[in-house]
mmCIF file of C-alpha atoms in Angstrom:
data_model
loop_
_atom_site.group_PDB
_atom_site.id
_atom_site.type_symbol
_atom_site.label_atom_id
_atom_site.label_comp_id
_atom_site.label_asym_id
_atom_site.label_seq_id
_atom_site.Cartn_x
_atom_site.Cartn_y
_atom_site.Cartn_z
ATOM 1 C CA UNK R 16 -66.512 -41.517 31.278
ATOM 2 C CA UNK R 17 -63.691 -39.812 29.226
ATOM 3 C CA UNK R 18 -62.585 -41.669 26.211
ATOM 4 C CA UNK R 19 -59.148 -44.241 26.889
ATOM 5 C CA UNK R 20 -55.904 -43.560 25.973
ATOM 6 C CA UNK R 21 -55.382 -45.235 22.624
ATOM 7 C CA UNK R 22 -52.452 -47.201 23.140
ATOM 8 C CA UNK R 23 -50.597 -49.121 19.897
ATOM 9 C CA UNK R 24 -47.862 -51.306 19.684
ATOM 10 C CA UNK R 25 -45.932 -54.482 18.145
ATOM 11 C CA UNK R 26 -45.214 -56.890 20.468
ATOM 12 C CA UNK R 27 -41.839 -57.303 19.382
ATOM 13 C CA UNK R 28 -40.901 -53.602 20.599
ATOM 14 C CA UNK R 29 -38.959 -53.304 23.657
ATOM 15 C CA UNK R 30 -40.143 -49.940 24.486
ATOM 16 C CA UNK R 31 -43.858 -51.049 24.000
ATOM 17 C CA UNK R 32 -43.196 -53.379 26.021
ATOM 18 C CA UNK R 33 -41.931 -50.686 28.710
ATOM 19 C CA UNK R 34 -45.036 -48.685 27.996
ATOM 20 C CA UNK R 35 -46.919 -51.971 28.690
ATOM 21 C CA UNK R 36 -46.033 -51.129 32.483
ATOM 22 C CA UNK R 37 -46.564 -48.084 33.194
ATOM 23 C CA UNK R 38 -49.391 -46.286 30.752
ATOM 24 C CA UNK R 39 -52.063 -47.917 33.097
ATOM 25 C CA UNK R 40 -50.656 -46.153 35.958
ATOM 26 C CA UNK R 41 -50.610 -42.891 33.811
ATOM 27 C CA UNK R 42 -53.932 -43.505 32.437
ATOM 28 C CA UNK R 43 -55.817 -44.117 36.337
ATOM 29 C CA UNK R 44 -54.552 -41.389 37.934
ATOM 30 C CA UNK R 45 -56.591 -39.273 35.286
ATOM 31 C CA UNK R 46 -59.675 -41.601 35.389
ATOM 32 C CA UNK R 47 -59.239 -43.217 31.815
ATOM 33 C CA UNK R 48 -59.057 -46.233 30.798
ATOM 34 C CA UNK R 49 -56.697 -47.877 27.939
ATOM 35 C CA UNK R 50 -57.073 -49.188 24.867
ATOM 36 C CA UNK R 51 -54.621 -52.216 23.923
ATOM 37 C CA UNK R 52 -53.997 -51.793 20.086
ATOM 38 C CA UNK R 53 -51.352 -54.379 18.498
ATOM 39 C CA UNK R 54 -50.200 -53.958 14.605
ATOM 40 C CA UNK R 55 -47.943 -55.208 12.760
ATOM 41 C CA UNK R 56 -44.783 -53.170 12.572
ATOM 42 C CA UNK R 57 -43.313 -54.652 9.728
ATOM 43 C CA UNK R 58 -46.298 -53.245 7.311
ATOM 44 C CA UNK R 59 -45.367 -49.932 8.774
ATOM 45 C CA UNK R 60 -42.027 -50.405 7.856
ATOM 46 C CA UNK R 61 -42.779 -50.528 4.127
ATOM 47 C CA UNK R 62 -44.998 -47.067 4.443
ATOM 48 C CA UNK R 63 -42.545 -45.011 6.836
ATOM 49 C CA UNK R 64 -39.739 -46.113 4.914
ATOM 50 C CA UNK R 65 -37.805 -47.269 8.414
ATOM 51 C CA UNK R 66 -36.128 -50.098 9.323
ATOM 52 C CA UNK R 67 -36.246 -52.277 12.906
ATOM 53 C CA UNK R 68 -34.227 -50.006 15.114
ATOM 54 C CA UNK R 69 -31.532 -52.575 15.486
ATOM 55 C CA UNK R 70 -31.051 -52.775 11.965
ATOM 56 C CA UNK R 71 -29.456 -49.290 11.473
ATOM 57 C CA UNK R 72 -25.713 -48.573 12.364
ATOM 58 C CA UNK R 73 -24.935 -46.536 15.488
ATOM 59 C CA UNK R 74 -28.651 -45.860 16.394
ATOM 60 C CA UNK R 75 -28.881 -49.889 16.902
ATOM 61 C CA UNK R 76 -26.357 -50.369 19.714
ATOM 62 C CA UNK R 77 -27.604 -46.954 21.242
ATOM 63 C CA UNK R 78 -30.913 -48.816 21.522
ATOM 64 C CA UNK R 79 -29.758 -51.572 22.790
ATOM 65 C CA UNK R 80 -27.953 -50.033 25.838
ATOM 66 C CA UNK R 81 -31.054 -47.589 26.136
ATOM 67 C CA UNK R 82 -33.718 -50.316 26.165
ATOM 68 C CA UNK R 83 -31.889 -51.999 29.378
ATOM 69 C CA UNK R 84 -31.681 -48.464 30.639
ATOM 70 C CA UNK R 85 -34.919 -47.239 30.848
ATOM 71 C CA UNK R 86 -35.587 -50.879 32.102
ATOM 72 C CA UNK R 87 -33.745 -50.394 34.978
ATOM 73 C CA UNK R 88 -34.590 -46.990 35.483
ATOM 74 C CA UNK R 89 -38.340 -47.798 35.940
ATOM 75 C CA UNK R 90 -37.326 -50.977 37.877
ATOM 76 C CA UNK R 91 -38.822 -53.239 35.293
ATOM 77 C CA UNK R 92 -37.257 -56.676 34.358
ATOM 78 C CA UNK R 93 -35.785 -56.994 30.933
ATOM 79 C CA UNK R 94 -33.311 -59.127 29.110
ATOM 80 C CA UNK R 95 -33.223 -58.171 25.037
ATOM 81 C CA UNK R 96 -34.202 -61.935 23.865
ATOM 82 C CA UNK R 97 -31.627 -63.856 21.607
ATOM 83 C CA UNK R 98 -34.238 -63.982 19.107
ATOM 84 C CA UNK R 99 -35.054 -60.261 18.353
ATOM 85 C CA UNK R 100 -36.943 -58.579 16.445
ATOM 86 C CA UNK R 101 -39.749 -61.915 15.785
ATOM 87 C CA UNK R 102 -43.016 -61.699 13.750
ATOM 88 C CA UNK R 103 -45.699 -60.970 16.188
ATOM 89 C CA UNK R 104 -48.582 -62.062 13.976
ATOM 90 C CA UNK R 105 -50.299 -64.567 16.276
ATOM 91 C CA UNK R 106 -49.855 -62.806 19.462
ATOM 92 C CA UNK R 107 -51.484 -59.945 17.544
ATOM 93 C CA UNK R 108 -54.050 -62.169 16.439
ATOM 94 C CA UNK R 109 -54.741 -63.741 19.457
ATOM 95 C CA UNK R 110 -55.460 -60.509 20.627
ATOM 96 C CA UNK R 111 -58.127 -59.322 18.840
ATOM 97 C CA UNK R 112 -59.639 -62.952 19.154
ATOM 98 C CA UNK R 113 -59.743 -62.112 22.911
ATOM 99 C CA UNK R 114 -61.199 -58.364 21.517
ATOM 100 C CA UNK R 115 -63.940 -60.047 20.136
ATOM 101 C CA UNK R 116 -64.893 -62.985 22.622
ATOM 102 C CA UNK R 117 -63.772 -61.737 26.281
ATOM 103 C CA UNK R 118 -62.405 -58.404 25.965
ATOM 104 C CA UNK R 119 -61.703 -57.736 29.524
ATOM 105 C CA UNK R 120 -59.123 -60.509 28.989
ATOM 106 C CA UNK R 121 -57.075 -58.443 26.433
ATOM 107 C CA UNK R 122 -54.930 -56.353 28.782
ATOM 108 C CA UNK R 123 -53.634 -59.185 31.048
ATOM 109 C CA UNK R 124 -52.549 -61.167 27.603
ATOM 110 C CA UNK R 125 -50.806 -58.311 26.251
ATOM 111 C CA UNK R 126 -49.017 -57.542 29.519
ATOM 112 C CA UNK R 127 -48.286 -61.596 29.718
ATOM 113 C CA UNK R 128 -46.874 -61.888 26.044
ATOM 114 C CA UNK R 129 -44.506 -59.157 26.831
ATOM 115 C CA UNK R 130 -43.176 -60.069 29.778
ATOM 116 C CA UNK R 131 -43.040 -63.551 28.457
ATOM 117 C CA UNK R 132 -40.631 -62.263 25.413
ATOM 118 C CA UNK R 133 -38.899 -59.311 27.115
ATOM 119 C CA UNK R 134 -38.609 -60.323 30.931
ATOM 120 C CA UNK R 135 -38.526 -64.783 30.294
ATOM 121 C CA UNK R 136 -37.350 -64.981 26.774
ATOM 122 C CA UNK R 137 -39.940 -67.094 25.885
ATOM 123 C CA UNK R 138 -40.296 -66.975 21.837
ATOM 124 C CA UNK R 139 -43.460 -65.375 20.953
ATOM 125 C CA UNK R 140 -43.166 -65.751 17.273
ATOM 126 C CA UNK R 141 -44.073 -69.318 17.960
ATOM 127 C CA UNK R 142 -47.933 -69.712 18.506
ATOM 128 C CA UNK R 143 -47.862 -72.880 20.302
ATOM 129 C CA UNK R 144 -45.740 -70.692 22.937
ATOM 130 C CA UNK R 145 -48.575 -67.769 22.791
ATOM 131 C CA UNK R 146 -50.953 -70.350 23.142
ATOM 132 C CA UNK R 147 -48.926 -71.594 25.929
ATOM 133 C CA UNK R 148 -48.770 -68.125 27.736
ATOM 134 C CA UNK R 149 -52.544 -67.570 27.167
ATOM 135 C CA UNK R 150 -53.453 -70.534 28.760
ATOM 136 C CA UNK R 151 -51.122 -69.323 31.862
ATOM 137 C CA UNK R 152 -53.816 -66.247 32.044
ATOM 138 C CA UNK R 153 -56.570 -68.990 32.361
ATOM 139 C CA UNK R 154 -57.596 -68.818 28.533
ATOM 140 C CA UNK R 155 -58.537 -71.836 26.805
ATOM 141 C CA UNK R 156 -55.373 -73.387 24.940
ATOM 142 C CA UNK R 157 -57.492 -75.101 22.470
ATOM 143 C CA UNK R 158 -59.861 -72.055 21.734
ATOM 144 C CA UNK R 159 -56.944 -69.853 21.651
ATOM 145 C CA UNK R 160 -55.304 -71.688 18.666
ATOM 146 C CA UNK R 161 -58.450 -72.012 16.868
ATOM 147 C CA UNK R 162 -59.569 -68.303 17.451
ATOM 148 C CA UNK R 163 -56.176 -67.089 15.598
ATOM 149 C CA UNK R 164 -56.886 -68.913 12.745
ATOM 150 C CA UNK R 165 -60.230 -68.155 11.687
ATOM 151 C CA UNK R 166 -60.432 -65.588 8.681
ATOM 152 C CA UNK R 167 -62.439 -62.801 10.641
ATOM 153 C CA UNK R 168 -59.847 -62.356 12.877
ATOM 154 C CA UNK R 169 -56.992 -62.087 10.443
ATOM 155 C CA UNK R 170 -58.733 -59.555 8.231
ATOM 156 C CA UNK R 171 -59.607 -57.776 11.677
ATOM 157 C CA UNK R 172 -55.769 -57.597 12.542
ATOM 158 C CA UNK R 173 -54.688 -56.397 8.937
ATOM 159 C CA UNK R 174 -57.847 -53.483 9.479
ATOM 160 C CA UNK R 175 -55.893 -52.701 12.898
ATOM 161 C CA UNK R 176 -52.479 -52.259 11.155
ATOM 162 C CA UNK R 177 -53.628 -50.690 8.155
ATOM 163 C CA UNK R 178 -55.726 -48.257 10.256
ATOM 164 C CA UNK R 179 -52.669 -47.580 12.435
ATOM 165 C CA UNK R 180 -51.234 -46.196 8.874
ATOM 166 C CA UNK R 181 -53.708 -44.081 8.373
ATOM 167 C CA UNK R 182 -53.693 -42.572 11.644
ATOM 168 C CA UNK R 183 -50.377 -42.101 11.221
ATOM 169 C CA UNK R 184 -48.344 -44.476 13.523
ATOM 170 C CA UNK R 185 -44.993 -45.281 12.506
ATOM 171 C CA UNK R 186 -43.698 -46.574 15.621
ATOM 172 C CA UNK R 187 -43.941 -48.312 19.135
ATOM 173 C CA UNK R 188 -45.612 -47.374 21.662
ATOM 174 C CA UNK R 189 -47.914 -44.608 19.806
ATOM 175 C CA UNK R 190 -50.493 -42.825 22.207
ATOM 176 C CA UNK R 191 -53.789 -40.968 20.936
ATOM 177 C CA UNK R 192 -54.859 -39.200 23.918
ATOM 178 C CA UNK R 193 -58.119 -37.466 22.715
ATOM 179 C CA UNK R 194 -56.955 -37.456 19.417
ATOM 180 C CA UNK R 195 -53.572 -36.354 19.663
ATOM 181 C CA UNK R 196 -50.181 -38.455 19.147
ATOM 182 C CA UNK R 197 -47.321 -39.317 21.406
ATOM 183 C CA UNK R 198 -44.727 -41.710 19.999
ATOM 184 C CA UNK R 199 -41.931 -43.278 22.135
ATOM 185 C CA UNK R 200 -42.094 -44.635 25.860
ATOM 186 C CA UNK R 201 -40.079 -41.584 26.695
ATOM 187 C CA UNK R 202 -43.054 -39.850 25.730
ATOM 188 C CA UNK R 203 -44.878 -41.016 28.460
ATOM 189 C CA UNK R 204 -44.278 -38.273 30.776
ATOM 190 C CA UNK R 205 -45.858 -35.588 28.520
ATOM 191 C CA UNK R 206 -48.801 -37.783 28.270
ATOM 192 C CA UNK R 207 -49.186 -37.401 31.711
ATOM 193 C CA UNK R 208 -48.690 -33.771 31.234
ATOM 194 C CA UNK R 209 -51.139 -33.291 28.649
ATOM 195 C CA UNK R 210 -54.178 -35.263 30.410
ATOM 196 C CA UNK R 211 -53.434 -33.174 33.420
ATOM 197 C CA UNK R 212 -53.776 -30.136 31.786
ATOM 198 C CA UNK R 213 -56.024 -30.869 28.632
ATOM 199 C CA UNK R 214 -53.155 -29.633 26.268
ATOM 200 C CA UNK R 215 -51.326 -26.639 25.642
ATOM 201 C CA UNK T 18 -14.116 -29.286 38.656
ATOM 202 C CA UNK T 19 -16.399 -32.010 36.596
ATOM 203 C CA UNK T 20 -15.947 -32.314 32.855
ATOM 204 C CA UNK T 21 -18.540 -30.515 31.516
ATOM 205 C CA UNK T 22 -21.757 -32.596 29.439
ATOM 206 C CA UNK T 23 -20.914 -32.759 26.065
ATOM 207 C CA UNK T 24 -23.599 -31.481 23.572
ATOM 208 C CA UNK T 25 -23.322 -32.504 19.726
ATOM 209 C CA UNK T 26 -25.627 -30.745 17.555
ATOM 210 C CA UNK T 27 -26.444 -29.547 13.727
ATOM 211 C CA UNK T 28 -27.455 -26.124 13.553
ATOM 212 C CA UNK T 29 -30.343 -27.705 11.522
ATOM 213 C CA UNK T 30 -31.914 -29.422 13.875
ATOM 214 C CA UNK T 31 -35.344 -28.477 15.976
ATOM 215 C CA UNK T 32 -34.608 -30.506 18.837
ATOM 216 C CA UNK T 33 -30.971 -29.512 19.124
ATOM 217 C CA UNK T 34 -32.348 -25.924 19.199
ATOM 218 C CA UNK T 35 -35.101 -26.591 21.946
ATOM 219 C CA UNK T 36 -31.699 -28.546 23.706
ATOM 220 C CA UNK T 37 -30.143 -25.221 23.333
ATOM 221 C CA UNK T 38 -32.455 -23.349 25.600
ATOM 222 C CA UNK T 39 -32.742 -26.210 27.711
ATOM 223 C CA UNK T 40 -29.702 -28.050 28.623
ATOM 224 C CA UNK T 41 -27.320 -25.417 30.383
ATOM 225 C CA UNK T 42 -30.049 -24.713 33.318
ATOM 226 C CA UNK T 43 -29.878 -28.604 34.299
ATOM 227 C CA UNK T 44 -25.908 -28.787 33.656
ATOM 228 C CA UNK T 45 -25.658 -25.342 36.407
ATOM 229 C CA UNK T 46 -27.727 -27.004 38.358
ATOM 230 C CA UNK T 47 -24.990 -30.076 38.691
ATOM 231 C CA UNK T 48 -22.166 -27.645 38.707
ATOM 232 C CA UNK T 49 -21.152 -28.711 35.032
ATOM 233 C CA UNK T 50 -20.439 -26.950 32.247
ATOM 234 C CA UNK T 51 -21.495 -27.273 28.330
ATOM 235 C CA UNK T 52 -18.826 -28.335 25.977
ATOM 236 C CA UNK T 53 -20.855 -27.087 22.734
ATOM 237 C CA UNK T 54 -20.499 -29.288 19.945
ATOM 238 C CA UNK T 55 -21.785 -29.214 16.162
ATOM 239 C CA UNK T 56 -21.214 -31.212 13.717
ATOM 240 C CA UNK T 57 -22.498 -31.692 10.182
ATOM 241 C CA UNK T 58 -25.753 -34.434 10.096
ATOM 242 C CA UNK T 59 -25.421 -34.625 6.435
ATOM 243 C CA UNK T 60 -22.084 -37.198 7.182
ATOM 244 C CA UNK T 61 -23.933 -39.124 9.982
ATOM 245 C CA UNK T 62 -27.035 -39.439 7.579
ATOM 246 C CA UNK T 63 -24.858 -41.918 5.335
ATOM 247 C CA UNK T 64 -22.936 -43.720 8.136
ATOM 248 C CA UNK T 65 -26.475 -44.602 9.886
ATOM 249 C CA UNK T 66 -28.701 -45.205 6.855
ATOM 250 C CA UNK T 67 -31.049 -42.560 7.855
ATOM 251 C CA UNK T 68 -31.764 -39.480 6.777
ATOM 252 C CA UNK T 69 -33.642 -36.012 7.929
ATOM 253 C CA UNK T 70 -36.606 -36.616 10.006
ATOM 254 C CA UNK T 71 -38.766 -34.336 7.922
ATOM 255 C CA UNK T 72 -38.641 -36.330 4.970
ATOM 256 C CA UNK T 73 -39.621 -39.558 6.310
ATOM 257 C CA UNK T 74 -43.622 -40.479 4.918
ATOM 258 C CA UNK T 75 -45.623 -40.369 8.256
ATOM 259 C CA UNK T 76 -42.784 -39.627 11.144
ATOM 260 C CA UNK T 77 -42.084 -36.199 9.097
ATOM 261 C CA UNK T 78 -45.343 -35.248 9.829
ATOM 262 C CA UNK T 79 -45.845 -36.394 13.639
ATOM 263 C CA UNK T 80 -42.129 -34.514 13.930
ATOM 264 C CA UNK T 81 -43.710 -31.264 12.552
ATOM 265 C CA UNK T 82 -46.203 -31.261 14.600
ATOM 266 C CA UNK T 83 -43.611 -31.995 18.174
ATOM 267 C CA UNK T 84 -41.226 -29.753 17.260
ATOM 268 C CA UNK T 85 -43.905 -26.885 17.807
ATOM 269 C CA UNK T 86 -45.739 -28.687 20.608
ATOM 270 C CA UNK T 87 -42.184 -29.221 22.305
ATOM 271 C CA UNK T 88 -41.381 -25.732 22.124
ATOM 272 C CA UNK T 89 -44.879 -24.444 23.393
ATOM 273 C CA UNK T 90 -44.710 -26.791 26.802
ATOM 274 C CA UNK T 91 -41.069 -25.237 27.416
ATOM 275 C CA UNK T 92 -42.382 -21.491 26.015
ATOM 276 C CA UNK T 93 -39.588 -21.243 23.673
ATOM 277 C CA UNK T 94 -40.364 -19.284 20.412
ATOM 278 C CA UNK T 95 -40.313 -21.594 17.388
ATOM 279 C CA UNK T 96 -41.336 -21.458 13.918
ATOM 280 C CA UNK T 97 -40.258 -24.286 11.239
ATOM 281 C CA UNK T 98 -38.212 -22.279 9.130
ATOM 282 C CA UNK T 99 -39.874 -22.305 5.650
ATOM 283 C CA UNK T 100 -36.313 -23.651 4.032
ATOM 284 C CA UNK T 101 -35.642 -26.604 6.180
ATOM 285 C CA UNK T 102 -33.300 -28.164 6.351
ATOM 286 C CA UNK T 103 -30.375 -26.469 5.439
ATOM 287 C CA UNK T 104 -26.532 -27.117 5.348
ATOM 288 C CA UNK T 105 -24.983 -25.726 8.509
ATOM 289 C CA UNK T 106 -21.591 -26.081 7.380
ATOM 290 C CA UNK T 107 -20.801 -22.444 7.361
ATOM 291 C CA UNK T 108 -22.695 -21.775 11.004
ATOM 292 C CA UNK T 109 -20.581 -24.521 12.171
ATOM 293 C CA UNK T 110 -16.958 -24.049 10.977
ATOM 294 C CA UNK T 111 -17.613 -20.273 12.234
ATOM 295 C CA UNK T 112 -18.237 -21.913 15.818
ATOM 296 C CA UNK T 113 -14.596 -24.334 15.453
ATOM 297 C CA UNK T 114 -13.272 -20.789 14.617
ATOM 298 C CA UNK T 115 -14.513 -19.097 17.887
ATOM 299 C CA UNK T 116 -13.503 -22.009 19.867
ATOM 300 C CA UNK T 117 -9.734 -21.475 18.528
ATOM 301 C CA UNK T 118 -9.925 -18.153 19.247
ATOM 302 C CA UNK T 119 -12.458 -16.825 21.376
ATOM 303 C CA UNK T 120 -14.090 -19.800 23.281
ATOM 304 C CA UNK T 121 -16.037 -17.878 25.711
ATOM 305 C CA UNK T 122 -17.873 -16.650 22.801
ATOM 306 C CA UNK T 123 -19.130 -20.144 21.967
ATOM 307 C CA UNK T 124 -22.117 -20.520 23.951
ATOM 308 C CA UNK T 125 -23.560 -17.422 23.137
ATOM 309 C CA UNK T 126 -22.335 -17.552 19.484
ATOM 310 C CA UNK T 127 -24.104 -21.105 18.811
ATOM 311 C CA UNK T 128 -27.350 -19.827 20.625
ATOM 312 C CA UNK T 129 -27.773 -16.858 18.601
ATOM 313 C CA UNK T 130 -27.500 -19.131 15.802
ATOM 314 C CA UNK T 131 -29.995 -21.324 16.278
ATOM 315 C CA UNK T 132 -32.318 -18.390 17.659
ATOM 316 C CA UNK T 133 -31.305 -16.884 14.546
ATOM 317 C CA UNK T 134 -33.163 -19.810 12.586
ATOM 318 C CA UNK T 135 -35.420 -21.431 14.337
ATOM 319 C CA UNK T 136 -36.994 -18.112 15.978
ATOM 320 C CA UNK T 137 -36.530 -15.795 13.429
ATOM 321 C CA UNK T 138 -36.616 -17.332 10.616
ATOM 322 C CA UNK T 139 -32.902 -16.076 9.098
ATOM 323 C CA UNK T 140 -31.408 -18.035 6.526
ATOM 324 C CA UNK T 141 -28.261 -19.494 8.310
ATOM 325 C CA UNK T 142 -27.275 -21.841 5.236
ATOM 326 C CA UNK T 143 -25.978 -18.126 3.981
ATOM 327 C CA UNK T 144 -22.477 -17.553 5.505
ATOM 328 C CA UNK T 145 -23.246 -13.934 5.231
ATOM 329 C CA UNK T 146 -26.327 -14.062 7.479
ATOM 330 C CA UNK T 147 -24.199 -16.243 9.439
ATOM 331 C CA UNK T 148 -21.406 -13.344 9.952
ATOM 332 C CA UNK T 149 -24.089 -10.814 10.716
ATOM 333 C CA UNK T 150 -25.509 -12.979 13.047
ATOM 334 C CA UNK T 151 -21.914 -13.731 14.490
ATOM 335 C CA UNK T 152 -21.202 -9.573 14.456
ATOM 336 C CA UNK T 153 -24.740 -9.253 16.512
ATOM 337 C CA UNK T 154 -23.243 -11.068 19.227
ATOM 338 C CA UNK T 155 -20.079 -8.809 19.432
ATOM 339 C CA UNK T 156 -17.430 -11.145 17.154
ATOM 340 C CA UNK T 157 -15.268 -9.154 14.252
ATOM 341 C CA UNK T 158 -17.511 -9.612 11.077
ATOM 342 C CA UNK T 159 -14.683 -9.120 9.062
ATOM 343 C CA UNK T 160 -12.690 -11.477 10.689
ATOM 344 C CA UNK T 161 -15.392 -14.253 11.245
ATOM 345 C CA UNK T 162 -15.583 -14.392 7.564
ATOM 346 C CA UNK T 163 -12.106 -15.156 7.117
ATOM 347 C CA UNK T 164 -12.042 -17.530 10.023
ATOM 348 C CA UNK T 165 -14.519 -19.757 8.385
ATOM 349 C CA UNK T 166 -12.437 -20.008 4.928
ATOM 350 C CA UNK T 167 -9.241 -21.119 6.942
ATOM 351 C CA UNK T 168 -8.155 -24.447 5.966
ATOM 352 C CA UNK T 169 -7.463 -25.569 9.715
ATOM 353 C CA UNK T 170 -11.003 -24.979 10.485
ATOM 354 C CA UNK T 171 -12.437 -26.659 7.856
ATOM 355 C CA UNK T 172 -10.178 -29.764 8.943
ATOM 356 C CA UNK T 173 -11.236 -29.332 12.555
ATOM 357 C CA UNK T 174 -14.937 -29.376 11.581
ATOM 358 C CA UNK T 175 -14.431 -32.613 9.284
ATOM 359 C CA UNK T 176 -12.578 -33.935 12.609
ATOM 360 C CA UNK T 177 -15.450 -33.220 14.829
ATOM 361 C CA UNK T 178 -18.317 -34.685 12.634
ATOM 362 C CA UNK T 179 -15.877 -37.874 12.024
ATOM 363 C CA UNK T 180 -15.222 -38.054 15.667
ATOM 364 C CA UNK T 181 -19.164 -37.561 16.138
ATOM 365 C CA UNK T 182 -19.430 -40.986 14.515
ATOM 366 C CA UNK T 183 -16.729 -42.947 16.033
ATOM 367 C CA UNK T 184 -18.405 -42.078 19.298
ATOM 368 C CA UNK T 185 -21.543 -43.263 17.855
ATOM 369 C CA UNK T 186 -23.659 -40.243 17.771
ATOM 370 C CA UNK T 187 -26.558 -40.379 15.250
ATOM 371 C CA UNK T 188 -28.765 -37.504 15.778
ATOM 372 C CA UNK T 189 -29.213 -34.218 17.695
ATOM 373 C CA UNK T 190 -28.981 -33.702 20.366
ATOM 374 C CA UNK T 191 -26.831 -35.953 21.603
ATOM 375 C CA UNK T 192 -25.553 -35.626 24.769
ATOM 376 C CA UNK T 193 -22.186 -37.496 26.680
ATOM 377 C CA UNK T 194 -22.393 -37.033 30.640
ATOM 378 C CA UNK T 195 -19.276 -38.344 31.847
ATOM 379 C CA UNK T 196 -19.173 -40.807 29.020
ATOM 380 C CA UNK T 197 -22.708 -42.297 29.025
ATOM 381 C CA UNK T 198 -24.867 -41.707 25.733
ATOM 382 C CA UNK T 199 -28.315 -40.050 25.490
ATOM 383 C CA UNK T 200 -30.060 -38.644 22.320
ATOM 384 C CA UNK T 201 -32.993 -36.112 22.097
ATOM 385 C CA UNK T 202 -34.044 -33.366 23.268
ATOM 386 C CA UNK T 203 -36.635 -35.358 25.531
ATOM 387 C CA UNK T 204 -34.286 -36.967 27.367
ATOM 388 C CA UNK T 205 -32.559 -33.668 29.150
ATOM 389 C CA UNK T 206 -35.310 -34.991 32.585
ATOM 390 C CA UNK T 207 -33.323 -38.325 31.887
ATOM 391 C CA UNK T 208 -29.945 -36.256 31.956
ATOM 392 C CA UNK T 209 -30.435 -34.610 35.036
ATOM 393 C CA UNK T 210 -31.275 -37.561 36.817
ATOM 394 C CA UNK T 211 -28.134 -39.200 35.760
ATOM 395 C CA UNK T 212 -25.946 -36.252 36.923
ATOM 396 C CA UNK T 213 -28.168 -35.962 40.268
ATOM 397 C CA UNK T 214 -28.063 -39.785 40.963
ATOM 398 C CA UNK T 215 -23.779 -40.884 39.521
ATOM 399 C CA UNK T 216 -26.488 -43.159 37.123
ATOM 400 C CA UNK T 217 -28.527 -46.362 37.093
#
């Protein structure tokens, strides 16, 4: 079985959250799995010496038209939230507690949490509302809420981001596909490219 | 006849070079034309709190590394200049002076340009290489190198970089199909499905 198509993200980013839709589509048709990866963009911030892309003049309200775009160009639902960008730590969290107790449940809770912030507008900074949305994937509420808070699983998050770092990822959605990167959900087509041909 | 896609540009940019080589086969193909358009980064840098791509920690390197894998998946020849970036401002007030007086010498003026640099590795922060480059393509060396010292020109180029802004472009390339935005060279598929489709 060929290695998975590293996939890492913030769960805050709009265009991870396109990339949340259609990199498993990508990834099948070449016989590979994917790897869910959440981090914590705001450390990355501090290394990369960047900014939230709606922070910066000009560039901002280009996003902002471009993430409903590319939305409606793929035919996926999106509204930006009122409340954007949010802290993602315990949706992050709660990840890798799923990582590390039912990992085949990891996918379907990252692909709810997004669609819960970027397609409902539910506010994912709050963990009683991630709780809330794992629960709607059939996790236990209770369980959840206690996973994200014990110590293993924070230091196991803050490995994640800082490993991101050293891999170089400075941004949302980042691909490894056998090792090599592909930033941006525009990106997504060359990742395609590159598994069908091996590279070039 | 349609109005033609609008192209903005630095001379000092990879992906407006790759956009170069690129952009008029999909504008043909829509029965459009290229309005060529540089402008001077260095202004848009301090409007949009950003700065070259090269010298952000992390994203520098990842854009390294794309520019030359961009280039090899559409077989253009490319080579990072080893004095990158440069100011442009020469390369680009010669081009305002074609377009006064010769403007069907644009196209092929700007491309040798950026060939000039990004292929061959010429020094086009040098008005002089700039003029030779100019006089390679056919244009009046003698009279290129006047054109760019003409006060008129150097007004029109200021105009074009400030009107760059108000329109909110950021980077390069940026591209205006009858009006709608789009930045990078990656997004020329993205381009030519909004001129086949009237947009999304």
């Amino acid at each position: 079985m060929p290695a998975p198509l590293e996939f890492y993200f913030d769960f805050s980013s709009p265009y991870g959250y396109l990339a949340s839709r259609l990199i498993e589509g990508i990834a099948n048709k070449h016989g590979r799995g994917v790897e869910w990866k959440p981090y914590l963009m705001g450390a990355v911030f501090k290394v990369a010496g960047t900014q939230p892309l709606v922070a910066y003049p000009l560039k901002g309200d280009y996003a902002k038209r471009d993430f409903a775009r590319s939305a409606r160009l793929n035919k996926i639902p999106f509204s930006l939230p009122q409340k954007f960008p949010v802290g993602t730590i315990g949706a992050a969290r709660g990840h890798y507690w799923l990582a590390a107790t039912a990992p085949e449940r990891c996918a379907t809770y990252a692909k709810a949490i997004y669609a819960a912030y970027f397609a409902d507008g539910r506010d994912i900074s709050d963990a009683q509302v991630v709780a809330d949305i794992a629960a709607e994937t059939g996790i236990d509420r209770a369980a959840f809420l206690a996973g994200i808070e014990q110590p293993e699983i924070k230091v196991r998050l803050k490995e994640m981001t800082d490993g991101a770092i050293a891999r170089g990822v400075f941004g949302a959605p980042f691909f490894f596909v056998d090792g090599e990167p592909f930033w941006g959900a525009d990106r997504i087509d060359m990742v395609d490219r590159w598994l069908a041909t091996g590279g070039w």
